[in-house]
Coordinates of C-alpha atoms in Angstrom, one line a residue:
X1 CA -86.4 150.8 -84.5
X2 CA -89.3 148.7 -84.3
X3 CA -89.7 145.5 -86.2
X4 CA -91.7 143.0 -87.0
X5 CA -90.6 139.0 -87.2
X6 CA -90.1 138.0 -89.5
X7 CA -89.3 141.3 -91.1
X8 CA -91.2 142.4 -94.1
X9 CA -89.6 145.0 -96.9
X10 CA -92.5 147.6 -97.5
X11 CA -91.9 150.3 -100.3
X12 CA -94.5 153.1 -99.1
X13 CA -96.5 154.7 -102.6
X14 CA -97.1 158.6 -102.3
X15 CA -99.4 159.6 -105.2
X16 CA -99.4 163.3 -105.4
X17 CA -100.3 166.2 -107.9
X18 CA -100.0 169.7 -106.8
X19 CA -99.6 168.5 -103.1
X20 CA -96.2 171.5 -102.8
X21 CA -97.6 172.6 -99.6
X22 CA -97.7 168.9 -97.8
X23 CA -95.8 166.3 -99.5
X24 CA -92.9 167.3 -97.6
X25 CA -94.6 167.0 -94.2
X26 CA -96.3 163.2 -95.6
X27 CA -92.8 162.1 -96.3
X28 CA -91.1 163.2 -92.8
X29 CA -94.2 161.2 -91.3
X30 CA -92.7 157.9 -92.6
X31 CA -89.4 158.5 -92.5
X32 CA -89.8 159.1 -88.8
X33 CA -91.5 155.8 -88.5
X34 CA -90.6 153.1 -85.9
X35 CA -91.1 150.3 -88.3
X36 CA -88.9 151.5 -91.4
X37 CA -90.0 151.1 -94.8
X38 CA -87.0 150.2 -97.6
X39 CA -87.8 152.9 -99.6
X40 CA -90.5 155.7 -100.5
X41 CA -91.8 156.3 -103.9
X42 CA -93.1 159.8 -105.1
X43 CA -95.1 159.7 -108.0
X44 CA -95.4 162.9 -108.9
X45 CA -98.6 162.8 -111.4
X46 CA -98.7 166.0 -114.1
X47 CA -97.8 169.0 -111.6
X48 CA -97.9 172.2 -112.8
X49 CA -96.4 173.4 -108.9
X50 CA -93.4 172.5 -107.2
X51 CA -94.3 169.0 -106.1
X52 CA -92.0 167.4 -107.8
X53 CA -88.5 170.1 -106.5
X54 CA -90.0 169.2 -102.3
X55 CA -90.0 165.7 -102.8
X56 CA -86.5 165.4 -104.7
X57 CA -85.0 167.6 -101.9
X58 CA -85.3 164.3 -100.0
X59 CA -83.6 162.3 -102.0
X60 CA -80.5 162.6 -100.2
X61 CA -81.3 161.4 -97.1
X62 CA -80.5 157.9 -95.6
X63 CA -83.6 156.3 -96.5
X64 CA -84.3 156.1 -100.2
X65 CA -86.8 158.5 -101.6
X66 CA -87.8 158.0 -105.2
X67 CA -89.4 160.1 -107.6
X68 CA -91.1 159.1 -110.1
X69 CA -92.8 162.0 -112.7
X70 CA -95.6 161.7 -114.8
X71 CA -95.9 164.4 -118.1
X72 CA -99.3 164.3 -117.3
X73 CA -102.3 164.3 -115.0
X74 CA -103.6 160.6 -115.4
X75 CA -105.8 160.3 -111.7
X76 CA -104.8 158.4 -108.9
X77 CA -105.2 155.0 -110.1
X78 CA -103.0 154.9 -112.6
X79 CA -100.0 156.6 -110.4
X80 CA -100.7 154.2 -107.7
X81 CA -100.3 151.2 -110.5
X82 CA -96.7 153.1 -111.4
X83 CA -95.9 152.8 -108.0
X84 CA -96.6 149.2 -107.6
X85 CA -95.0 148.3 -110.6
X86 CA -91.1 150.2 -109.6
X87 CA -91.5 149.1 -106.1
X88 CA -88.8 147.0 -104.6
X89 CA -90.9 145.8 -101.3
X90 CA -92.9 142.9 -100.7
X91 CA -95.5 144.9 -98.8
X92 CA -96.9 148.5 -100.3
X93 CA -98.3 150.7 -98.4
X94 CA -100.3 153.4 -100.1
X95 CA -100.3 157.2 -98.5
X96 CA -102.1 160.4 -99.1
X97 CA -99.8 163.3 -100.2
X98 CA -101.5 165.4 -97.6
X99 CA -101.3 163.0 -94.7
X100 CA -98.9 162.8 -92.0
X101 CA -98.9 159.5 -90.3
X102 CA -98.3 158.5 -86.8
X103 CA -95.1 157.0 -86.2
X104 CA -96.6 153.8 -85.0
X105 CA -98.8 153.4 -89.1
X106 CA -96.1 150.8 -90.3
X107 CA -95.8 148.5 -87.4
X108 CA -99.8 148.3 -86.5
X109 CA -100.4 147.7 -90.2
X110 CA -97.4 145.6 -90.9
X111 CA -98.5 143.3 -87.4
X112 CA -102.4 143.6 -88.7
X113 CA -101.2 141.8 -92.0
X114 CA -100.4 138.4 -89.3
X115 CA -97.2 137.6 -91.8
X116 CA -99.3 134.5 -92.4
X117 CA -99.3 134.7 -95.9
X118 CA -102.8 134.5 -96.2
X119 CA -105.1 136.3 -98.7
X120 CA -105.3 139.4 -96.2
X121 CA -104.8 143.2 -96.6
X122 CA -104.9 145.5 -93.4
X123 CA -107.8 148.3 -92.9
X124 CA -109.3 149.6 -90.3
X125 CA -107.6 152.9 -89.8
X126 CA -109.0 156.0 -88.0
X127 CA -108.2 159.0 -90.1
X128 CA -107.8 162.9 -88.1
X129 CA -108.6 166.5 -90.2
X130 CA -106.3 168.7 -90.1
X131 CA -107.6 171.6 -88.0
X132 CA -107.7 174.6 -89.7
X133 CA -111.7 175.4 -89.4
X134 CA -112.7 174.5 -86.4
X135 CA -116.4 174.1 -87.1
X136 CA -115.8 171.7 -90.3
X137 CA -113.3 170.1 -88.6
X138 CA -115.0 168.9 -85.7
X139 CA -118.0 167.3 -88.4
X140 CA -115.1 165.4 -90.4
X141 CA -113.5 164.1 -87.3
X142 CA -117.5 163.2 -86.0
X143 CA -117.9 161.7 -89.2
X144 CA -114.1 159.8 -88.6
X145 CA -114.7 158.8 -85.7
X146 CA -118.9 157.2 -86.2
X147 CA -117.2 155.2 -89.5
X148 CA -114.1 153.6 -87.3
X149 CA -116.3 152.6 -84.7
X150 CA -118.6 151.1 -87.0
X151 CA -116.0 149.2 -88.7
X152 CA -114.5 147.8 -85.6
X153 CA -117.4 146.6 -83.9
X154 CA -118.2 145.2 -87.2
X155 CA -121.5 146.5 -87.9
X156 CA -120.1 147.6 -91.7
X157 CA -117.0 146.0 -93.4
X158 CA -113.8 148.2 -94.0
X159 CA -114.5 150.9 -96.9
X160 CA -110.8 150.8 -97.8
X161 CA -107.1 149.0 -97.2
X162 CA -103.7 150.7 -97.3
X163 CA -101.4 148.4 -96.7
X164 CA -101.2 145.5 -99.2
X165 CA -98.8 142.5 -100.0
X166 CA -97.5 143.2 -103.5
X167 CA -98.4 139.5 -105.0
X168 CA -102.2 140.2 -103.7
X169 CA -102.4 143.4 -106.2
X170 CA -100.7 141.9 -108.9
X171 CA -103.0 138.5 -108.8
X172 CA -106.4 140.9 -108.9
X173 CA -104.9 143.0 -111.6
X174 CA -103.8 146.4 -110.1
X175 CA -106.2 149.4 -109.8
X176 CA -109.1 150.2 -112.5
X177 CA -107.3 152.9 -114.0
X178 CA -110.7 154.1 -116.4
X179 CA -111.7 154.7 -112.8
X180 CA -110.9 158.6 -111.4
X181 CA -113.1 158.0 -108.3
X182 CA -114.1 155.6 -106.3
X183 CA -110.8 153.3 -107.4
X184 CA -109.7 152.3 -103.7
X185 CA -113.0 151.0 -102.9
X186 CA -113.7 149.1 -106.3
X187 CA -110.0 147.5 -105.6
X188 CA -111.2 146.4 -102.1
X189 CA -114.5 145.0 -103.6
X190 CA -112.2 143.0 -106.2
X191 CA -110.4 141.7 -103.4
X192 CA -113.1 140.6 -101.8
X193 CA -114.7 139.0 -104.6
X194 CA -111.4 137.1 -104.9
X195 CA -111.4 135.7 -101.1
X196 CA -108.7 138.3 -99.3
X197 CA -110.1 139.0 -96.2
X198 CA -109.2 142.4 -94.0
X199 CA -107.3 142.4 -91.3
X200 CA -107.6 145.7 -89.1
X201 CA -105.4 147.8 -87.3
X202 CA -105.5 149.0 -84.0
X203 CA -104.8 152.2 -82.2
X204 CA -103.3 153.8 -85.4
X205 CA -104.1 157.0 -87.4
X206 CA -103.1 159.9 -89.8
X207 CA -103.9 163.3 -90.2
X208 CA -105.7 164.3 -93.5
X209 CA -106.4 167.8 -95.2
X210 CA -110.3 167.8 -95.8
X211 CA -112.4 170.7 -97.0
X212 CA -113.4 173.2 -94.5
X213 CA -115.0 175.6 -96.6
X214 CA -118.5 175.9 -98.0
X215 CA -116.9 176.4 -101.4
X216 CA -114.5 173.5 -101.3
X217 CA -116.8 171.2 -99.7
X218 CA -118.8 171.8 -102.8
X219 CA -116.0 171.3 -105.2
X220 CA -114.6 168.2 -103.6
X221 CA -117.7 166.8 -103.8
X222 CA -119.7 167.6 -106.4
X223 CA -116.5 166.4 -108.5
X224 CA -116.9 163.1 -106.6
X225 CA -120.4 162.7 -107.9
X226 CA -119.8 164.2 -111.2
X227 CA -116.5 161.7 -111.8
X228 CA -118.1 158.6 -109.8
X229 CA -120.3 157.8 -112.9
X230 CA -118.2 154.4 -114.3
X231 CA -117.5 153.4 -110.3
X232 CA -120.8 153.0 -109.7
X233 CA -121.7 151.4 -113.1
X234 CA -119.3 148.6 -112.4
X235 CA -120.5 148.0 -108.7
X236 CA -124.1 148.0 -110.3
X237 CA -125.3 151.0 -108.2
X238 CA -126.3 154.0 -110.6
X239 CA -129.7 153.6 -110.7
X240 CA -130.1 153.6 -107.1
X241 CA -127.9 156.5 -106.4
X242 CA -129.0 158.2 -110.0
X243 CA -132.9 158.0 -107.6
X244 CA -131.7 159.3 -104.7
X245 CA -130.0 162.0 -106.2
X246 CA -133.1 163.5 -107.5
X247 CA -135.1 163.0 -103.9
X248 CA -132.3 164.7 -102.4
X249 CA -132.3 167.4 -105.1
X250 CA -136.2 168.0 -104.3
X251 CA -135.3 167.5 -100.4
X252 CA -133.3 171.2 -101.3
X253 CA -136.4 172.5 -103.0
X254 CA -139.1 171.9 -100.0
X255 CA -136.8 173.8 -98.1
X256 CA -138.8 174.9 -95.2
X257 CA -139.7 171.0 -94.4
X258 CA -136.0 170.4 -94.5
X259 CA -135.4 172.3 -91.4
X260 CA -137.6 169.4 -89.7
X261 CA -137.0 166.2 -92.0
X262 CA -133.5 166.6 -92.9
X263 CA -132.1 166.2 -88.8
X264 CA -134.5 162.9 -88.8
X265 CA -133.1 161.7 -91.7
X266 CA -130.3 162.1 -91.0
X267 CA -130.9 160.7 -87.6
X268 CA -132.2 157.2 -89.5
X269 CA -128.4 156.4 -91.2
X270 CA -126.0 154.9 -88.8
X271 CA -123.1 156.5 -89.5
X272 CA -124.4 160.5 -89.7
X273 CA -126.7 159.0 -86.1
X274 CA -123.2 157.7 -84.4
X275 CA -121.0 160.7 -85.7
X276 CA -124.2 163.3 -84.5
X277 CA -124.6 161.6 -81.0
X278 CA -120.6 161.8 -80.5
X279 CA -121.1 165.4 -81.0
X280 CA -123.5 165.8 -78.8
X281 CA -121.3 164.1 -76.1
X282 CA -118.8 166.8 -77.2
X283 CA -121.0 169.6 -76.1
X284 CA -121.7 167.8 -72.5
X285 CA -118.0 167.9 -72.2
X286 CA -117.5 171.7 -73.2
X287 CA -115.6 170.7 -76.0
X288 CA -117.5 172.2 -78.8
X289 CA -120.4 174.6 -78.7
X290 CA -124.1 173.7 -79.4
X291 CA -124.1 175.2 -82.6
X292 CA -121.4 173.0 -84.2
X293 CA -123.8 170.2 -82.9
X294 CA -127.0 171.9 -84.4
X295 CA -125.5 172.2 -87.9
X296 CA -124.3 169.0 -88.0
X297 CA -127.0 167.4 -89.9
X298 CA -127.3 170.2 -92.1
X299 CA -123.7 170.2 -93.1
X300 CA -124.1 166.2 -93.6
X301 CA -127.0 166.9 -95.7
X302 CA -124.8 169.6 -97.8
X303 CA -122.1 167.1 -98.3
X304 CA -124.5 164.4 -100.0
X305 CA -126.2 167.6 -102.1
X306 CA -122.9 168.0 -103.3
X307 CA -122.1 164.5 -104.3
X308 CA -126.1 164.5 -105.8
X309 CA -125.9 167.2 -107.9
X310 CA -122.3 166.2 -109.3
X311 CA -124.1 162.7 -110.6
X312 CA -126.7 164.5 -112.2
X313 CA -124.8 166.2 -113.7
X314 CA -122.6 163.9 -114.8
X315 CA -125.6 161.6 -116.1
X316 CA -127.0 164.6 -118.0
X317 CA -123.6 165.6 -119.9
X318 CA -122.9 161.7 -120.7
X319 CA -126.4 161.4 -122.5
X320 CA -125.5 164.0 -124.2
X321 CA -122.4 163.1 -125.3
X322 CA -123.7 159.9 -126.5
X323 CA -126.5 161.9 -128.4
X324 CA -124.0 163.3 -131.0
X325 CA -121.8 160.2 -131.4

Protein backbone atom coordinates (compact mmCIF):
# COMPACT_ATOMS: atom_id res chain seq x y z
CA UNK A 1 0.00 0.00 0.00
CA UNK A 2 0.96 3.32 -0.84
CA UNK A 3 0.98 6.21 1.54
CA UNK A 4 1.46 9.45 1.97
CA UNK A 5 3.43 11.24 5.14
CA UNK A 6 2.14 12.13 7.10
CA UNK A 7 -0.94 10.00 6.40
CA UNK A 8 -4.23 11.51 5.77
CA UNK A 9 -7.73 9.59 6.65
CA UNK A 10 -9.97 10.25 3.38
CA UNK A 11 -13.61 8.94 3.51
CA UNK A 12 -14.43 8.73 -0.43
CA UNK A 13 -18.41 10.14 -1.21
CA UNK A 14 -20.23 8.05 -3.97
CA UNK A 15 -23.41 9.98 -4.85
CA UNK A 16 -25.59 7.74 -6.95
CA UNK A 17 -29.27 7.32 -8.08
CA UNK A 18 -30.12 4.59 -10.39
CA UNK A 19 -26.38 3.88 -11.08
CA UNK A 20 -27.29 -0.49 -10.58
CA UNK A 21 -25.31 -1.08 -13.63
CA UNK A 22 -21.92 0.75 -12.32
CA UNK A 23 -21.78 1.45 -8.77
CA UNK A 24 -20.38 -1.77 -8.17
CA UNK A 25 -17.54 -1.40 -10.76
CA UNK A 26 -16.89 2.65 -9.03
CA UNK A 27 -16.55 1.01 -5.68
CA UNK A 28 -14.05 -1.98 -6.70
CA UNK A 29 -12.04 1.08 -8.35
CA UNK A 30 -11.18 2.41 -4.85
CA UNK A 31 -11.07 -0.31 -2.92
CA UNK A 32 -8.33 -1.50 -5.23
CA UNK A 33 -6.54 1.70 -4.61
CA UNK A 34 -2.80 1.94 -3.60
CA UNK A 35 -3.45 4.75 -1.26
CA UNK A 36 -6.47 3.36 0.89
CA UNK A 37 -9.24 5.42 1.86
CA UNK A 38 -10.81 4.70 5.72
CA UNK A 39 -14.06 4.18 4.49
CA UNK A 40 -16.53 4.64 1.47
CA UNK A 41 -19.86 6.18 1.73
CA UNK A 42 -22.80 5.31 -0.71
CA UNK A 43 -25.42 7.67 -0.68
CA UNK A 44 -27.88 6.12 -2.33
CA UNK A 45 -30.32 9.25 -3.46
CA UNK A 46 -34.27 8.10 -4.13
CA UNK A 47 -33.59 4.89 -6.38
CA UNK A 48 -36.31 3.22 -7.77
CA UNK A 49 -33.50 0.24 -9.11
CA UNK A 50 -31.23 -1.84 -7.28
CA UNK A 51 -28.58 0.70 -6.38
CA UNK A 52 -28.92 0.54 -3.10
CA UNK A 53 -28.98 -4.03 -2.91
CA UNK A 54 -25.02 -3.69 -5.24
CA UNK A 55 -23.66 -1.28 -2.98
CA UNK A 56 -24.76 -3.11 0.41
CA UNK A 57 -23.37 -6.36 -1.03
CA UNK A 58 -20.08 -4.68 -0.21
CA UNK A 59 -20.57 -4.02 2.98
CA UNK A 60 -18.83 -7.04 4.14
CA UNK A 61 -15.64 -6.63 2.91
CA UNK A 62 -12.49 -5.42 4.87
CA UNK A 63 -12.73 -1.87 4.02
CA UNK A 64 -15.80 -0.21 5.35
CA UNK A 65 -18.52 0.52 2.77
CA UNK A 66 -21.42 2.59 4.02
CA UNK A 67 -24.71 3.18 2.73
CA UNK A 68 -26.44 5.84 3.29
CA UNK A 69 -30.40 5.96 1.65
CA UNK A 70 -32.25 8.82 0.79
CA UNK A 71 -36.51 8.28 0.43
CA UNK A 72 -36.18 10.55 -2.16
CA UNK A 73 -34.52 12.07 -5.16
CA UNK A 74 -33.03 15.44 -3.81
CA UNK A 75 -30.03 16.06 -6.74
CA UNK A 76 -26.58 15.79 -6.23
CA UNK A 77 -25.79 18.55 -4.00
CA UNK A 78 -27.67 17.69 -1.34
CA UNK A 79 -26.38 13.87 -1.23
CA UNK A 80 -22.92 15.01 -1.53
CA UNK A 81 -23.70 17.47 1.73
CA UNK A 82 -25.02 14.01 3.48
CA UNK A 83 -21.90 12.52 2.67
CA UNK A 84 -19.74 15.21 4.18
CA UNK A 85 -21.64 15.47 7.07
CA UNK A 86 -21.42 11.22 8.23
CA UNK A 87 -17.90 11.13 7.06
CA UNK A 88 -15.27 10.09 9.43
CA UNK A 89 -12.04 11.32 7.25
CA UNK A 90 -10.20 14.43 7.27
CA UNK A 91 -10.00 14.50 3.48
CA UNK A 92 -13.31 13.69 1.11
CA UNK A 93 -12.96 12.74 -1.90
CA UNK A 94 -15.97 13.01 -4.11
CA UNK A 95 -16.67 10.16 -7.01
CA UNK A 96 -19.04 9.58 -9.83
CA UNK A 97 -21.20 6.40 -9.49
CA UNK A 98 -20.27 5.55 -13.02
CA UNK A 99 -16.62 6.08 -12.75
CA UNK A 100 -13.92 3.64 -12.18
CA UNK A 101 -10.81 5.25 -11.08
CA UNK A 102 -7.22 4.40 -11.54
CA UNK A 103 -5.55 2.89 -8.85
CA UNK A 104 -3.08 5.58 -8.46
CA UNK A 105 -6.54 8.68 -8.01
CA UNK A 106 -5.93 8.68 -4.13
CA UNK A 107 -2.23 9.04 -3.91
CA UNK A 108 -1.79 11.74 -6.89
CA UNK A 109 -4.69 13.75 -5.30
CA UNK A 110 -3.79 13.11 -1.74
CA UNK A 111 0.21 14.28 -2.72
CA UNK A 112 -1.43 17.26 -4.95
CA UNK A 113 -3.20 18.51 -1.68
CA UNK A 114 0.95 19.23 -0.34
CA UNK A 115 -0.39 18.12 3.44
CA UNK A 116 0.52 21.88 4.05
CA UNK A 117 -2.52 22.72 5.52
CA UNK A 118 -3.09 25.52 3.34
CA UNK A 119 -6.35 26.70 1.82
CA UNK A 120 -5.93 24.15 -1.20
CA UNK A 121 -8.17 21.56 -2.93
CA UNK A 122 -6.71 19.27 -5.62
CA UNK A 123 -8.03 19.45 -9.46
CA UNK A 124 -6.67 18.98 -12.49
CA UNK A 125 -7.84 15.54 -13.43
CA UNK A 126 -8.02 14.01 -16.96
CA UNK A 127 -11.37 12.16 -17.21
CA UNK A 128 -11.63 8.91 -20.06
CA UNK A 129 -15.33 7.86 -21.80
CA UNK A 130 -16.21 4.75 -21.48
CA UNK A 131 -16.05 3.28 -25.03
CA UNK A 132 -19.08 1.96 -26.10
CA UNK A 133 -19.63 4.22 -29.40
CA UNK A 134 -16.73 4.62 -30.86
CA UNK A 135 -17.50 7.76 -32.89
CA UNK A 136 -18.93 9.75 -29.71
CA UNK A 137 -16.34 8.47 -27.78
CA UNK A 138 -13.50 9.54 -29.54
CA UNK A 139 -15.26 13.55 -29.46
CA UNK A 140 -15.68 13.25 -25.53
CA UNK A 141 -12.16 11.96 -25.09
CA UNK A 142 -10.99 15.07 -27.84
CA UNK A 143 -12.93 17.23 -25.82
CA UNK A 144 -11.12 15.50 -22.43
CA UNK A 145 -8.12 15.73 -23.53
CA UNK A 146 -8.15 19.85 -25.24
CA UNK A 147 -9.80 20.88 -21.47
CA UNK A 148 -6.77 18.96 -19.35
CA UNK A 149 -4.28 20.38 -21.45
CA UNK A 150 -5.65 23.68 -21.19
CA UNK A 151 -5.77 23.55 -17.51
CA UNK A 152 -2.28 22.35 -17.09
CA UNK A 153 -0.54 24.75 -19.15
CA UNK A 154 -2.67 27.20 -17.39
CA UNK A 155 -4.30 29.00 -20.08
CA UNK A 156 -7.96 28.43 -18.07
CA UNK A 157 -8.28 27.67 -14.31
CA UNK A 158 -9.59 24.17 -13.10
CA UNK A 159 -13.47 23.80 -13.87
CA UNK A 160 -13.78 21.50 -10.85
CA UNK A 161 -11.99 19.76 -7.55
CA UNK A 162 -12.57 16.31 -6.13
CA UNK A 163 -10.69 15.88 -3.50
CA UNK A 164 -11.22 18.38 -0.55
CA UNK A 165 -10.06 18.71 3.18
CA UNK A 166 -13.26 18.38 5.19
CA UNK A 167 -12.69 21.79 7.30
CA UNK A 168 -12.40 23.73 3.75
CA UNK A 169 -16.12 22.64 2.87
CA UNK A 170 -17.48 23.14 6.18
CA UNK A 171 -15.85 26.84 6.49
CA UNK A 172 -17.52 27.86 2.82
CA UNK A 173 -20.84 26.25 3.77
CA UNK A 174 -21.19 22.93 1.91
CA UNK A 175 -22.74 22.63 -1.64
CA UNK A 176 -25.75 24.99 -2.82
CA UNK A 177 -28.24 22.51 -2.47
CA UNK A 178 -31.27 24.90 -4.44
CA UNK A 179 -28.61 24.23 -7.11
CA UNK A 180 -29.41 20.78 -9.43
CA UNK A 181 -26.67 21.82 -11.98
CA UNK A 182 -23.87 23.40 -12.14
CA UNK A 183 -23.22 22.80 -8.08
CA UNK A 184 -19.42 21.53 -8.36
CA UNK A 185 -18.45 24.47 -10.21
CA UNK A 186 -20.36 27.18 -8.10
CA UNK A 187 -18.60 25.29 -4.93
CA UNK A 188 -15.19 25.81 -6.75
CA UNK A 189 -16.08 29.54 -7.53
CA UNK A 190 -16.97 29.89 -3.67
CA UNK A 191 -13.68 28.58 -2.81
CA UNK A 192 -12.08 30.73 -4.77
CA UNK A 193 -13.81 33.74 -3.75
CA UNK A 194 -12.74 32.62 -0.23
CA UNK A 195 -8.78 32.38 -1.10
CA UNK A 196 -8.29 28.29 -1.54
CA UNK A 197 -6.17 27.89 -4.26
CA UNK A 198 -6.02 24.43 -6.59
CA UNK A 199 -3.54 22.31 -6.49
CA UNK A 200 -3.42 19.79 -9.60
CA UNK A 201 -2.80 16.36 -10.10
CA UNK A 202 -0.62 14.71 -12.34
CA UNK A 203 -0.74 11.64 -14.40
CA UNK A 204 -4.12 10.52 -12.93
CA UNK A 205 -7.56 9.71 -14.45
CA UNK A 206 -11.05 7.86 -14.37
CA UNK A 207 -13.18 6.42 -16.70
CA UNK A 208 -16.70 8.10 -17.10
CA UNK A 209 -20.05 6.94 -18.77
CA UNK A 210 -20.93 9.91 -21.27
CA UNK A 211 -23.76 9.91 -23.81
CA UNK A 212 -22.99 8.34 -27.00
CA UNK A 213 -26.21 8.60 -28.60
CA UNK A 214 -27.90 11.43 -30.56
CA UNK A 215 -30.85 10.98 -28.24
CA UNK A 216 -29.01 10.96 -24.93
CA UNK A 217 -26.76 13.58 -25.91
CA UNK A 218 -29.89 15.63 -26.28
CA UNK A 219 -31.31 14.55 -23.02
CA UNK A 220 -28.22 15.06 -20.94
CA UNK A 221 -28.02 18.24 -22.23
CA UNK A 222 -30.85 19.96 -22.87
CA UNK A 223 -31.66 19.02 -19.07
CA UNK A 224 -28.31 20.81 -18.20
CA UNK A 225 -29.54 23.98 -19.89
CA UNK A 226 -33.08 23.57 -18.85
CA UNK A 227 -31.95 23.02 -14.86
CA UNK A 228 -28.80 25.46 -15.12
CA UNK A 229 -31.24 28.46 -14.75
CA UNK A 230 -30.41 29.46 -10.71
CA UNK A 231 -26.38 28.41 -11.41
CA UNK A 232 -26.05 30.89 -13.77
CA UNK A 233 -28.19 33.48 -11.91
CA UNK A 234 -25.88 33.32 -8.96
CA UNK A 235 -22.61 33.47 -11.02
CA UNK A 236 -24.29 36.60 -12.82
CA UNK A 237 -24.24 34.85 -16.32
CA UNK A 238 -27.94 34.53 -17.69
CA UNK A 239 -28.12 37.26 -19.75
CA UNK A 240 -25.16 36.44 -21.61
CA UNK A 241 -25.86 32.81 -22.03
CA UNK A 242 -29.93 33.62 -22.27
CA UNK A 243 -28.13 35.87 -25.86
CA UNK A 244 -26.27 33.27 -27.03
CA UNK A 245 -28.73 30.81 -26.79
CA UNK A 246 -31.00 32.55 -29.21
CA UNK A 247 -27.87 33.19 -31.85
CA UNK A 248 -27.23 29.63 -31.63
CA UNK A 249 -30.94 28.78 -31.98
CA UNK A 250 -30.92 30.95 -35.30
CA UNK A 251 -27.31 29.43 -36.21
CA UNK A 252 -29.80 26.01 -36.56
CA UNK A 253 -32.25 27.85 -38.64
CA UNK A 254 -29.69 29.37 -41.49
CA UNK A 255 -28.84 25.89 -41.86
CA UNK A 256 -27.17 25.80 -45.09
CA UNK A 257 -24.53 28.62 -43.88
CA UNK A 258 -23.92 26.41 -40.92
CA UNK A 259 -22.22 23.89 -42.98
CA UNK A 260 -19.51 26.72 -43.55
CA UNK A 261 -19.74 28.99 -40.24
CA UNK A 262 -20.31 26.50 -37.73
CA UNK A 263 -16.47 24.48 -38.32
CA UNK A 264 -15.01 28.34 -38.11
CA UNK A 265 -16.70 28.92 -35.17
CA UNK A 266 -15.97 26.47 -33.80
CA UNK A 267 -12.47 26.69 -34.91
CA UNK A 268 -12.36 30.44 -32.90
CA UNK A 269 -12.95 28.70 -29.07
CA UNK A 270 -9.90 27.17 -27.60
CA UNK A 271 -11.10 24.32 -26.30
CA UNK A 272 -13.42 22.78 -29.38
CA UNK A 273 -9.90 24.33 -31.73
CA UNK A 274 -7.37 22.10 -29.31
CA UNK A 275 -9.87 19.02 -28.95
CA UNK A 276 -10.43 19.34 -33.13
CA UNK A 277 -6.68 19.67 -34.03
CA UNK A 278 -5.91 16.49 -31.60
CA UNK A 279 -8.33 14.82 -33.80
CA UNK A 280 -6.94 15.64 -36.63
CA UNK A 281 -3.48 14.28 -35.35
CA UNK A 282 -5.65 11.05 -34.68
CA UNK A 283 -6.30 10.61 -38.32
CA UNK A 284 -2.46 11.15 -39.40
CA UNK A 285 -1.83 8.34 -37.04
CA UNK A 286 -4.63 5.88 -38.39
CA UNK A 287 -6.24 6.00 -35.27
CA UNK A 288 -9.68 7.25 -36.22
CA UNK A 289 -11.14 7.78 -39.61
CA UNK A 290 -11.64 11.27 -41.38
CA UNK A 291 -15.11 11.28 -40.80
CA UNK A 292 -15.01 11.15 -37.04
CA UNK A 293 -12.72 14.31 -37.59
CA UNK A 294 -15.19 15.93 -40.05
CA UNK A 295 -18.17 15.76 -37.71
CA UNK A 296 -16.40 16.93 -35.00
CA UNK A 297 -17.48 20.43 -35.08
CA UNK A 298 -20.85 19.52 -35.91
CA UNK A 299 -21.36 17.20 -32.95
CA UNK A 300 -19.73 20.22 -30.74
CA UNK A 301 -22.20 22.43 -32.19
CA UNK A 302 -25.12 19.81 -31.28
CA UNK A 303 -23.96 19.61 -27.77
CA UNK A 304 -24.20 23.52 -27.16
CA UNK A 305 -27.81 23.35 -29.26
CA UNK A 306 -28.77 21.10 -26.68
CA UNK A 307 -27.68 23.04 -23.64
CA UNK A 308 -29.33 26.29 -25.79
CA UNK A 309 -32.50 25.12 -26.17
CA UNK A 310 -32.73 23.56 -22.53
CA UNK A 311 -32.24 27.43 -21.18
CA UNK A 312 -34.83 28.64 -23.31
CA UNK A 313 -36.80 26.62 -22.31
CA UNK A 314 -36.27 26.90 -18.99
CA UNK A 315 -36.53 30.84 -19.16
CA UNK A 316 -39.77 30.57 -20.99
CA UNK A 317 -41.57 28.02 -18.47
CA UNK A 318 -40.14 30.20 -15.39
CA UNK A 319 -41.88 33.48 -16.80
CA UNK A 320 -44.56 31.75 -16.90
CA UNK A 321 -44.71 30.32 -13.82
CA UNK A 322 -44.22 33.62 -12.23
CA UNK A 323 -47.12 34.98 -14.45
CA UNK A 324 -49.81 33.07 -12.51
CA UNK A 325 -48.30 33.56 -8.92
Amino acid sequence: MLTVEPYLSVSVVIPAWNSRETIGSCIKSFISQLYRPCEIIVVNDGSTDDTANVAASFSSCDLPVRLISLNVNSGPAHARNVGIRSAKGEVICFAEADGIYGITYLSRTITALKLTGEKIYSGGILKICWRKDEHWAAFWNAIFEARWHLIMTGQIPPRGGWVFYKKSLEDVGYYDESLRQGEDTELILRLNRNGYKPSLAFRVFFYHMEPQSIRDVWKRFFKAGAGGLSYRMSRGSLLQDSFLSCVIVVCLILFPVNLIMIPVVVMTNRESRVGWIRLLRKVRRGQITMGQAVLFPFRYFYVKLAVACGLIYGLFKRSYQMDWT
